[in-house]
XYZ file of C-alpha atoms in Angstrom:
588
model
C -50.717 45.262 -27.260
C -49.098 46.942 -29.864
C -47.973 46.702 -33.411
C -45.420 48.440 -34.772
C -46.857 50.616 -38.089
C -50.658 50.353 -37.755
C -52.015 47.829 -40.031
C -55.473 48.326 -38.481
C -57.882 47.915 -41.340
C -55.695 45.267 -43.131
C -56.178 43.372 -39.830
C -59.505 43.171 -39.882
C -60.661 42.997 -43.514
C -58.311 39.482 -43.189
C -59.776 38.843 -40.345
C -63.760 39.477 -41.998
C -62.411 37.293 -44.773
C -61.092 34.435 -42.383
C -64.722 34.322 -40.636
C -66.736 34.251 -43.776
C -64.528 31.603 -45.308
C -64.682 29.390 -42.049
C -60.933 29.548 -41.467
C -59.632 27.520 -38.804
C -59.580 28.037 -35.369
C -55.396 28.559 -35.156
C -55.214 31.107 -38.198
C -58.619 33.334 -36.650
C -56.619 33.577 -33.503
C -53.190 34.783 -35.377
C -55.166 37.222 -37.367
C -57.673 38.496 -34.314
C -54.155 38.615 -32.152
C -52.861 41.423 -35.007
C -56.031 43.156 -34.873
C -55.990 43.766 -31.358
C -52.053 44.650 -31.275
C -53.143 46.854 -34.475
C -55.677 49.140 -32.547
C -53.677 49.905 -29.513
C -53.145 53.301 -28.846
C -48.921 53.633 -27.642
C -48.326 57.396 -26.992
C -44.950 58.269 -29.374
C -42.798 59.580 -26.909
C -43.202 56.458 -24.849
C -41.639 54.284 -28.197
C -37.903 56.533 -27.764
C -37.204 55.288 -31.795
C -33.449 56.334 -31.205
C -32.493 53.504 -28.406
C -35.376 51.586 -28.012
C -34.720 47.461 -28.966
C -36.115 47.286 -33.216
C -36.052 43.236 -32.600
C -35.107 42.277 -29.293
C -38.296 41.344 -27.604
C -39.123 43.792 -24.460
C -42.647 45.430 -23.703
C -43.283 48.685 -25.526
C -43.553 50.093 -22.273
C -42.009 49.552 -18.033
C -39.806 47.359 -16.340
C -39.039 43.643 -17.285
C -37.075 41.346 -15.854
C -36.120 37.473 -15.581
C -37.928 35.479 -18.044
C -40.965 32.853 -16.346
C -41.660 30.021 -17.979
C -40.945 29.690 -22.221
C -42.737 26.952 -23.757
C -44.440 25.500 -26.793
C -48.226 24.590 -27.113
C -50.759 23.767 -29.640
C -48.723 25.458 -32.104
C -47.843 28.298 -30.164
C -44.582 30.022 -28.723
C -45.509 31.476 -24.854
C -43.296 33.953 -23.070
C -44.261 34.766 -19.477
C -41.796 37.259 -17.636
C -42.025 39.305 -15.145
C -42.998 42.853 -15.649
C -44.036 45.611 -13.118
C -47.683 47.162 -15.156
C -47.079 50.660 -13.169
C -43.690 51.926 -14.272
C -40.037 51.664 -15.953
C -38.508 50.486 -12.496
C -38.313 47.319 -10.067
C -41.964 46.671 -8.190
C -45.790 45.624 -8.302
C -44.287 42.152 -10.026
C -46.923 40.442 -12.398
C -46.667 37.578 -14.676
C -46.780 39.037 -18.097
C -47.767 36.738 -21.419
C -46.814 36.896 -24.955
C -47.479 34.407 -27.573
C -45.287 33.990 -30.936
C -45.856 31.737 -34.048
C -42.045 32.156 -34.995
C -40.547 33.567 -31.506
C -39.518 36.713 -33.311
C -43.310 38.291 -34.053
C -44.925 38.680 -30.528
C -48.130 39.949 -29.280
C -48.995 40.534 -25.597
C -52.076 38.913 -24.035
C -53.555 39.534 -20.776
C -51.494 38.951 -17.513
C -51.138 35.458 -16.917
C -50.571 35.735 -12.954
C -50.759 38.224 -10.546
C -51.086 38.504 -6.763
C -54.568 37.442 -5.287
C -54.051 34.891 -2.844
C -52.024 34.760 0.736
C -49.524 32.351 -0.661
C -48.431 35.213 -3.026
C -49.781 38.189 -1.795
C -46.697 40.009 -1.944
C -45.688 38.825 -5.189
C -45.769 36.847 -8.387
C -41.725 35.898 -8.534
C -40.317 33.595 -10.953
C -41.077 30.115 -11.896
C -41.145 27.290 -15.125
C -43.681 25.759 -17.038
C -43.978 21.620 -17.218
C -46.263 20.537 -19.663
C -47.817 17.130 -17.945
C -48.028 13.276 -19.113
C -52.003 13.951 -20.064
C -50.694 17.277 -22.137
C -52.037 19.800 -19.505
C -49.577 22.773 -18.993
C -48.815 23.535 -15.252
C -46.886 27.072 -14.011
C -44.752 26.631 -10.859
C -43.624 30.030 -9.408
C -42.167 31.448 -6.165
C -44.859 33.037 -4.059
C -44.198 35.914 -1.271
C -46.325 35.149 1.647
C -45.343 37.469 4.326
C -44.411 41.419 3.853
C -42.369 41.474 6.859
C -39.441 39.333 5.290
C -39.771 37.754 1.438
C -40.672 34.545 2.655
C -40.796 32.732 -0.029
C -42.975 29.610 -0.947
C -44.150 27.750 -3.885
C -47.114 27.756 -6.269
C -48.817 26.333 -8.487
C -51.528 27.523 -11.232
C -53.158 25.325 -14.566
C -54.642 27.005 -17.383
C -58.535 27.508 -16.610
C -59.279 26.057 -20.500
C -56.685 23.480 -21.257
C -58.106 23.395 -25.004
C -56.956 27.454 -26.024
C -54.106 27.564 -27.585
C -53.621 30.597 -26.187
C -53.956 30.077 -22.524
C -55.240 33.553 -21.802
C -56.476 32.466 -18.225
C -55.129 31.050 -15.241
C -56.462 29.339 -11.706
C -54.394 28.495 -8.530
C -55.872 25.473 -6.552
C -56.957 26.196 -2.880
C -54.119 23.721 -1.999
C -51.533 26.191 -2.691
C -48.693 26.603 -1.268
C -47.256 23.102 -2.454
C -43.974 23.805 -1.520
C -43.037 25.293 1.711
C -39.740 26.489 3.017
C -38.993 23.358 6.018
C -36.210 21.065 7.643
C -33.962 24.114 8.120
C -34.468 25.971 4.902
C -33.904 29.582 4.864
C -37.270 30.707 3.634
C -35.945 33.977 2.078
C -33.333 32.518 0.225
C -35.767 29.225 -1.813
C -37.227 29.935 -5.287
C -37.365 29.694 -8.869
C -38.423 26.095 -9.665
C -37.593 24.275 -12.358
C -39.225 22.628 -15.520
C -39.872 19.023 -13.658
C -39.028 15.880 -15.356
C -40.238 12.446 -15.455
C -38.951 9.192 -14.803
C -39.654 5.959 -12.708
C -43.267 7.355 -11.895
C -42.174 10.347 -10.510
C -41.830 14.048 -11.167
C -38.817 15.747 -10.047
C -37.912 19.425 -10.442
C -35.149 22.018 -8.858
C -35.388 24.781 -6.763
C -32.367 27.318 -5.902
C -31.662 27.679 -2.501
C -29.050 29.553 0.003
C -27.348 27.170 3.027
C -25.540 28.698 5.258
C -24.041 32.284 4.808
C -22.570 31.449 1.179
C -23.501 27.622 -0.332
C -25.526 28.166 -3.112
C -28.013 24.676 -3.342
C -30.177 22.741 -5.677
C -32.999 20.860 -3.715
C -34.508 17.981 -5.651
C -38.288 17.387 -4.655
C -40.069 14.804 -6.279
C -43.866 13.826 -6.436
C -46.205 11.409 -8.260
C -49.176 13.714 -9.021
C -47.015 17.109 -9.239
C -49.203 18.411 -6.402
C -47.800 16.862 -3.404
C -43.930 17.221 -2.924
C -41.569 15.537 -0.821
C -37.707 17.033 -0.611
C -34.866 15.005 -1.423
C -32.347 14.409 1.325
C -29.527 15.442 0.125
C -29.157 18.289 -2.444
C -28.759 17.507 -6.522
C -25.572 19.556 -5.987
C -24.438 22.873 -4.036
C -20.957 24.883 -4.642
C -19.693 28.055 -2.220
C -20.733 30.603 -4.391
C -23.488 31.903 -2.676
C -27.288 31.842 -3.690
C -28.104 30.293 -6.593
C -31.566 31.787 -8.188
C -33.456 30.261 -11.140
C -31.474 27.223 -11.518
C -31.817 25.025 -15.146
C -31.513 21.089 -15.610
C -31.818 19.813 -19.170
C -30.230 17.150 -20.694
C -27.752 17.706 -23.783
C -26.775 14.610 -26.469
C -22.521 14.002 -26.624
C -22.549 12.920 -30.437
C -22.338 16.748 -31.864
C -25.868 16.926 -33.107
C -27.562 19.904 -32.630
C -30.952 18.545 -31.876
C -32.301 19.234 -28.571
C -34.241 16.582 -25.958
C -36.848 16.467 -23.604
C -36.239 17.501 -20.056
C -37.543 13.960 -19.360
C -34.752 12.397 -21.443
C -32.457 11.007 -18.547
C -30.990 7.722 -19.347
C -29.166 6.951 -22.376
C -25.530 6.772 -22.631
C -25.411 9.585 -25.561
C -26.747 12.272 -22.809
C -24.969 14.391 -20.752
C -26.704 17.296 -18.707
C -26.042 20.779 -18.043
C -26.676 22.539 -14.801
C -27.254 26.048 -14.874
C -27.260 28.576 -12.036
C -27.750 32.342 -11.764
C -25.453 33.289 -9.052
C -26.920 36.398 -7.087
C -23.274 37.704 -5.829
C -22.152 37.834 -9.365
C -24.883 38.771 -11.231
C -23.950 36.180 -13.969
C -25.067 32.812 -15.468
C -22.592 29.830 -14.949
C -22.654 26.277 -16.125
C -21.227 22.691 -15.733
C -21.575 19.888 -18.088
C -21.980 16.478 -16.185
C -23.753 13.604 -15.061
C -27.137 13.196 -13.452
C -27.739 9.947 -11.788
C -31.650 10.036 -11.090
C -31.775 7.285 -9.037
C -28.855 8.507 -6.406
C -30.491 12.286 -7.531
C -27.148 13.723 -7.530
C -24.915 15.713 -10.219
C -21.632 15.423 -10.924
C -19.539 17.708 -13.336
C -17.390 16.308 -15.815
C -14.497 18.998 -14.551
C -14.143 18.793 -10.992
C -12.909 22.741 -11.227
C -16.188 23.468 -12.658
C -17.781 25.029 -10.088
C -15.191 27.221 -9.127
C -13.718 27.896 -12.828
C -17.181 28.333 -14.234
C -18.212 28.561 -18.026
C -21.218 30.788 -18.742
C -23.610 31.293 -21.279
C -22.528 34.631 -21.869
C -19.752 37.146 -20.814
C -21.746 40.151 -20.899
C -24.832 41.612 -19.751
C -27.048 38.406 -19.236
C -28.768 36.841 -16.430
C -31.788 34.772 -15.191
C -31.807 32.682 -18.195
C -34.081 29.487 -19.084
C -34.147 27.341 -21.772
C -37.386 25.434 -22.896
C -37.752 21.787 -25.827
C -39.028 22.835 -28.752
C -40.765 19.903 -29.931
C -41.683 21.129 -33.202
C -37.996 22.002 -34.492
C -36.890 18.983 -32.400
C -34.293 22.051 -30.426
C -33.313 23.545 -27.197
C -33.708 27.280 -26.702
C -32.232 29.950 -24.220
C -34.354 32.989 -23.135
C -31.828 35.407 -21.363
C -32.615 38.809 -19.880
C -30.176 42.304 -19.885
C -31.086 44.865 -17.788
C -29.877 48.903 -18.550
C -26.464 49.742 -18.078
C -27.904 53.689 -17.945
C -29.467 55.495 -14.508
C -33.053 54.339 -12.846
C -33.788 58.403 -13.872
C -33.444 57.360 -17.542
C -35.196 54.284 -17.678
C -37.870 56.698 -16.237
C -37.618 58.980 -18.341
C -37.545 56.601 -21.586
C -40.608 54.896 -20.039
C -39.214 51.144 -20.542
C -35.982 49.371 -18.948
C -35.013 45.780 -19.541
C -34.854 43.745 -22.998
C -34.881 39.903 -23.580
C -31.801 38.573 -26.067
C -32.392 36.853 -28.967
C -33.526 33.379 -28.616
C -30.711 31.188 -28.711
C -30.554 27.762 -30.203
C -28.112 25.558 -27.982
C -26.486 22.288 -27.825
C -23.114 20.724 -26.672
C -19.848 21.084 -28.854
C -18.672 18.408 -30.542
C -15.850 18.212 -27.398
C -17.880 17.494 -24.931
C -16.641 21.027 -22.980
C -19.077 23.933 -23.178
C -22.598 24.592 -25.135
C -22.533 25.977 -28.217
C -25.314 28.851 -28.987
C -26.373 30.368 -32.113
C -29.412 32.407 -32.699
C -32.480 30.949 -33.978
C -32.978 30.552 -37.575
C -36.434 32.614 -37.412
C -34.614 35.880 -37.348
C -33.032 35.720 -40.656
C -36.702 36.522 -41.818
C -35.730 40.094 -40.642
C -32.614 40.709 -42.967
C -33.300 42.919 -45.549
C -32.928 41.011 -48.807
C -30.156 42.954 -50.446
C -26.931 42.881 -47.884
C -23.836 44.526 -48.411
C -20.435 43.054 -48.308
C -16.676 42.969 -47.883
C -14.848 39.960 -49.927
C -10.941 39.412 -49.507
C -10.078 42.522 -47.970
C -6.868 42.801 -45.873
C -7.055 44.673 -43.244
C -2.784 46.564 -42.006
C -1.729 47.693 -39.025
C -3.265 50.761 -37.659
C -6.146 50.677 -40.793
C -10.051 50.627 -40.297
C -12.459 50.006 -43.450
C -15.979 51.228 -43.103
C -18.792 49.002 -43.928
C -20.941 51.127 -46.125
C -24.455 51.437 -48.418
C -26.399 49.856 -45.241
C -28.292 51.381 -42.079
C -26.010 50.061 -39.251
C -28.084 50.888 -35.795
C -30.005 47.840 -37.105
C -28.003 45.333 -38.605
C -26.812 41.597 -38.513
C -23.127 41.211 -39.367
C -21.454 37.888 -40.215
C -17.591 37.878 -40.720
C -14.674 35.696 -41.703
C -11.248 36.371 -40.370
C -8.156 35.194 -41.275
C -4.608 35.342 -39.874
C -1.901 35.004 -41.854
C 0.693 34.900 -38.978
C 1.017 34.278 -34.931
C 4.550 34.903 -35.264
C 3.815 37.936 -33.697
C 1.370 37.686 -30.725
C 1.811 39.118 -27.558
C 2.930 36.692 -24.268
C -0.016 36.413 -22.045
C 0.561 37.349 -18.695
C 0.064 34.319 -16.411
C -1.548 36.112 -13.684
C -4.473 37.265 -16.022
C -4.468 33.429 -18.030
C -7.704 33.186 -15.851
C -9.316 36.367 -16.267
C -10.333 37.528 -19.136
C -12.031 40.412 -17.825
C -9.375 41.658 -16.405
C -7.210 41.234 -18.991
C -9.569 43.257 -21.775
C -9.825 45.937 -19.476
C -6.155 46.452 -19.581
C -5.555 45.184 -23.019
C -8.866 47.181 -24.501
C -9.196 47.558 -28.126
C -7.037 50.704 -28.643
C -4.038 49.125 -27.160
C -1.407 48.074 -30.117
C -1.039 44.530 -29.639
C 0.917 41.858 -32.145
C -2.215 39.965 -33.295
C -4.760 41.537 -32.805
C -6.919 43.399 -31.217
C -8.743 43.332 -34.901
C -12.926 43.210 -35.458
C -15.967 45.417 -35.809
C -16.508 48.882 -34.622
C -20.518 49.276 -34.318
C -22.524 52.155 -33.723
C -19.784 54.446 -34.363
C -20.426 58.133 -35.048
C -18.939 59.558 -37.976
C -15.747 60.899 -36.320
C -15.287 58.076 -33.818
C -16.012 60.264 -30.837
C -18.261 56.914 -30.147
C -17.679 53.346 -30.582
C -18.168 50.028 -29.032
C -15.266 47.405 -30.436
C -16.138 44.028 -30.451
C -12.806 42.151 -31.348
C -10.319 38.976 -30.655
C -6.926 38.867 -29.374
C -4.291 36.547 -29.566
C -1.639 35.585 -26.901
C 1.156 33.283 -26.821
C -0.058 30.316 -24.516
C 0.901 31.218 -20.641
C 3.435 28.994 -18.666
C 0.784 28.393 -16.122
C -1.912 26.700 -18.575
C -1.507 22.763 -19.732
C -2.130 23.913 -23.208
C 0.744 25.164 -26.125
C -2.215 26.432 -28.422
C -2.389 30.429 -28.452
C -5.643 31.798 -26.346
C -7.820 33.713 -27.826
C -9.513 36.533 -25.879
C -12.758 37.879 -27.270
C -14.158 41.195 -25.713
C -16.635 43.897 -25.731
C -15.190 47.374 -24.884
C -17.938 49.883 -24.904
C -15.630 52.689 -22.968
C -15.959 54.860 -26.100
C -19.367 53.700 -26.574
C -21.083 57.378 -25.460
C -20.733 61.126 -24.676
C -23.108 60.235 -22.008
C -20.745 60.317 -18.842
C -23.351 58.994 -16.402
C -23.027 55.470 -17.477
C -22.045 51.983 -16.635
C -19.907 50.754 -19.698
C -17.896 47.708 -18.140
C -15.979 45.954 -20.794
C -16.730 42.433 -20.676
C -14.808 39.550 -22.236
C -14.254 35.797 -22.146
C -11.619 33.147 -23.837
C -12.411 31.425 -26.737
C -11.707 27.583 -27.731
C -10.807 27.042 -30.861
C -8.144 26.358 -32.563
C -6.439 29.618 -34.131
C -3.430 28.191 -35.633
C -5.400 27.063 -38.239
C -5.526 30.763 -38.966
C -9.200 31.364 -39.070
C -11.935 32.581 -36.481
C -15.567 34.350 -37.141
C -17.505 36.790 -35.546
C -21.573 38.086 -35.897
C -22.838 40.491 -34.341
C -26.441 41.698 -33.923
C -26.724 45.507 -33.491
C -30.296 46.940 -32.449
C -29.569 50.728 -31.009
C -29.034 50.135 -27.245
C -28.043 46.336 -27.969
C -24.879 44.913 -29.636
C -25.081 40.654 -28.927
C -22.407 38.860 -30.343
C -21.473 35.680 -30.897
C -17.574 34.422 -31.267
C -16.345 31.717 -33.275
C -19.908 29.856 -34.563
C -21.083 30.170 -30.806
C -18.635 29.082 -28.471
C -17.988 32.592 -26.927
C -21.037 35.193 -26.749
C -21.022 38.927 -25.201
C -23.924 40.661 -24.901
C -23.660 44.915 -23.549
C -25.826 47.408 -23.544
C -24.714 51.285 -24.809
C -26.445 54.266 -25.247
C -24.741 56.573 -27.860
C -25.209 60.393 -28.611
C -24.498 60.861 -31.717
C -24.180 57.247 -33.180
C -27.519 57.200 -33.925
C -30.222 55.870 -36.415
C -28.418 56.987 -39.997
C -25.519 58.405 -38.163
C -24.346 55.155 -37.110
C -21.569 53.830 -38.594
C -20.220 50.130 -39.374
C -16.302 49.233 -39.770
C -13.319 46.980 -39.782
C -10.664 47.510 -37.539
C -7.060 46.121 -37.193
C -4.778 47.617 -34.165
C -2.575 44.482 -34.074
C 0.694 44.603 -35.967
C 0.028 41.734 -37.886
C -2.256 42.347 -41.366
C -6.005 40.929 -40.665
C -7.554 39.493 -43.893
C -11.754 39.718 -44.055
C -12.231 36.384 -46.176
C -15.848 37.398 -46.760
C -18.079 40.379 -44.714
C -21.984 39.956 -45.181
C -24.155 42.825 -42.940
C -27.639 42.995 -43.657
C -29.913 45.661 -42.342
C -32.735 44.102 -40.184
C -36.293 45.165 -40.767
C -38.882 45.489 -37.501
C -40.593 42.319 -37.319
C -44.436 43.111 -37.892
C -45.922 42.743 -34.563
C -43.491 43.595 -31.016
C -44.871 42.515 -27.856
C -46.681 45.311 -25.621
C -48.105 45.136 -21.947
């Protein structure tokens, strides 16, 4: 566990204080929690201060990847992913635990699961947390039961001591497996179950599955005392689109409030639900909005496209996501993971690969179309207090403004655009109307277009031998679309991102809706060194991508405005604020 600048004897004169004052219970666990994170001993080389994440959670140390279960309990944040304890690459998969008070301070406890009986002898893969009717918290994860083949299987485990808050120790009943692989199943392809939900005196919860050589399938299996489980016929819904891993069920409200519900909340006519998949092929996170009819058990999406013309959470570097009810701020959040975009030697040699994005606040647009995400309000706590800013600025052809009197490699950056004119913008060429990857990559951000391309350059070194452009684009509506409004492209190019040649740096992009014509769009950006996660037009677009730059680094990073449209840009209003380390960043 570490903390990041030792507060060691602070810790624990508090924590003398707390005990001779007969604190509570809840505040002597925060403050013995930053003791222990306080004393660890982190070698320096192993914390790599030029790339390594300032606030985006990760361990100080080895490989993570997907997220486990998120969930709230006795007035605690936990985070269980899964994280190999030997080294910075793929292997020896354990369930790591962190707990939070404000899901941006986090403190690693001991490892929650690991393998130790023959149902998952071969590994500890992912899963969800449920917390049941009598307030008990249960962990479902995907066993591996056979080293010959990943045959996969289901377990469960319940804290040993319901009543800690922290839930520092877990037991798996002798009954496990509870879920096996039958009726067909292909047992190497069948894992990741769900949160469950309740209704009609029964449990029901998800688990991704491969039929076939290419359906990707949600099995429903249901249960009255979440220990035995009997499969649903027929599946909540499939689509050909191959294996579908850590699938997500959770109910959204359709009257543009922002507050979140229960997984359990299925029957009202205000609620719609949103299936989530992780398709393996693609390496991406897709979504439908729809309806869930529990007592048929079957899913329908509101666009009948939508599992071919998928939305997704995020066009960039995201995947294996879960969202969680926050039943304190009455919200629904989204945990999403981003691997490295640099070699399996560097992540070696850094000592660390993998990063979590920031916890995301979602909920559906007023529309009715796609989710809307925003990050959570906690992380403000992390701007510095005196921000910088740009106020009215207009922006010509051909003209960049640098952002100055802040350190940028850390940074949250809110802006205001406005466009005078679409006189000018560019046709959009109907075979790319559908893919706006394609189309950034061949209309990236140094490529003179009519409106637009026009946004930030971050991490940029001071003669713009490195950049990564995060910007929108704006096209003339193509013949081959049943809409006249103008499209908006927003993308991430990160081809000028680093010196480095031996690196992945895939621009990524996706459309935006909104309405341009009424001249205005937004953009913020969170920049932490190896991270830039941005979020398009209060949420409704969000690209997250990894770089590694040379020289754009610490205080030689540099913030600006750019405009390579022909058409002037106008910056309304530019706040950036640089973002301090929270106190305590998890460690394992």
């Amino acid at each position: 566990m570490v903390v990041l600048g030792g507060r060691v004897a602070w810790a624990c004169s508090v924590l003398l204080l707390l005990q001779l004052a007969g604190a509570s219970h809840v505040v002597y666990e925060t403050h013995l929690l930053e003791a222990e994170a306080a004393a660890a001993d982190v070698p320096p080389s192993i914390l790599d201060p030029e790339l390594s994440t300032g606030y985006h959670f990760r361990p100080i140390k080895n490989w993570i990847n997907v997220h486990a279960a998120p969930m709230f309990y006795k007035g605690w944040y936990h985070f269980f992913y899964q994280y190999n304890p030997k080294g910075a690459v793929w292997g020896n998969i354990v369930w790591a635990h962190s707990v939070s008070r404000d899901l941006i301070n986090w403190v690693a406890l001991e490892t929650a699961i690991q393998p130790s009986i023959k149902s998952d002898k071969y590994g500890c893969w992912s899963g969800s947390a449920t917390i049941l009717r009598d307030g008990t918290p249960a962990i479902m994860y995907t066993g591996i039961d056979r080293g010959d083949i990943n045959y996969e299987v289901q377990n469960i485990a319940f804290p040993k001591n319901k009543s800690d808050p922290l839930l520092r120790e877990w037991v798996k009943p002798k009954s496990n497996p509870i879920i096996v692989p039958e009726g067909g199943i292909n047992a190497t392809q069948f894992r990741d179950p769900t949160t469950a939900w309740y209704a009609d005196g029964h449990w029901r919860l998800l688990i991704g599955a491969l039929s076939g050589a290419s359906r990707g399938v949600a099995y429903v299996y249901r249960s009255r005392d979440f220990m035995r489980w009997t499969r649903v016929r027929k599946p909540l819904h499939s689509a050909p689109t191959g294996m579908w891993e850590c699938p997500d069920l959770y109910p959204v409200t359709v009257d543009g409030r922002q507050n979140g519900l229960d997984t359990s909340v299925t029957s009202s006519p205000k609620v719609k639900h949103v299936l989530k998949n992780s398709l393996d092929l693609r390496r991406y996170d897709y979504y439908t909005v729809g309806t869930y009819d529990r007592k048929t058990e079957r899913y329908v999406p509101d666009n009948p496209a939508g599992d071919e013309h998928h939305l997704r959470y995020d066009y960039g570097n995201f995947y294996a996501s879960k969202t969680f009810y926050d039943p304190v701020k009455r919200r629904r959040i989204l945990w999403g993971w981003a691997n490295e975009s640099d070699t399996a030697v560097d992540d070696v040699a850094k000592g660390w690969a993998g990063i979590q994005a920031i916890p995301r606040k979602v909920w559906l647009d007023p529309s009715g179309r796609q989710l809307m995400q925003w990050p959570v309000e906690e992380l403000e706590a992390l701007r510095a207090k005196k921000p910088v800013s740009l106020k009215d600025r207009v922006v010509k052809r051909g003209e960049h403004v640098e952002v100055t009197g802040l350190r940028s490699s850390q940074a949250d950056v809110e802006v205001s655009f406005e466009v005078p004119s679409l006189e000018g913008a560019e046709a959009l060429d109907p075979a790319l109307a559908n893919d706006a990857q394609k189309l950034c990559s061949v209309r990236g951000a140094d490529v003179e277009g009519g409106v637009g391309p026009f946004g930030l350059w971050v991490l940029a070194s001071s003669k713009l031998e490195e950049k990564t452009a995060v910007f929108f684009r704006v096209f003339k509506a193509a013949r081959n679309i049943n809409s006249t409004k103008p499209v908006v492209l927003m993308c991430s190019d990160p081809t000028t991102s680093s010196l480095n040649p031996n690196l992945y740096k895939p621009t990524f992009a996706g459309f935006v809706d909104t309405d341009i014509a009424k001249g205005k769009i937004s953009l913020r950006s969170l920049i932490d060194r190896s991270v830039i996660e941005s979020f398009g037009a209060g949420g409704r677009t969000c690209i997250l991508s990894r770089v590694y730059p040379t020289l754009a680094l610490g205080k030689n990073a540099h913030l600006h405005v750019f405009n390579n449209g022909k058409a002037d840009i106008k910056v309304s209003q530019l706040t950036a604020w640089e973002m301090k380390k929270p106190a305590l960043m998890n460690g394992a």
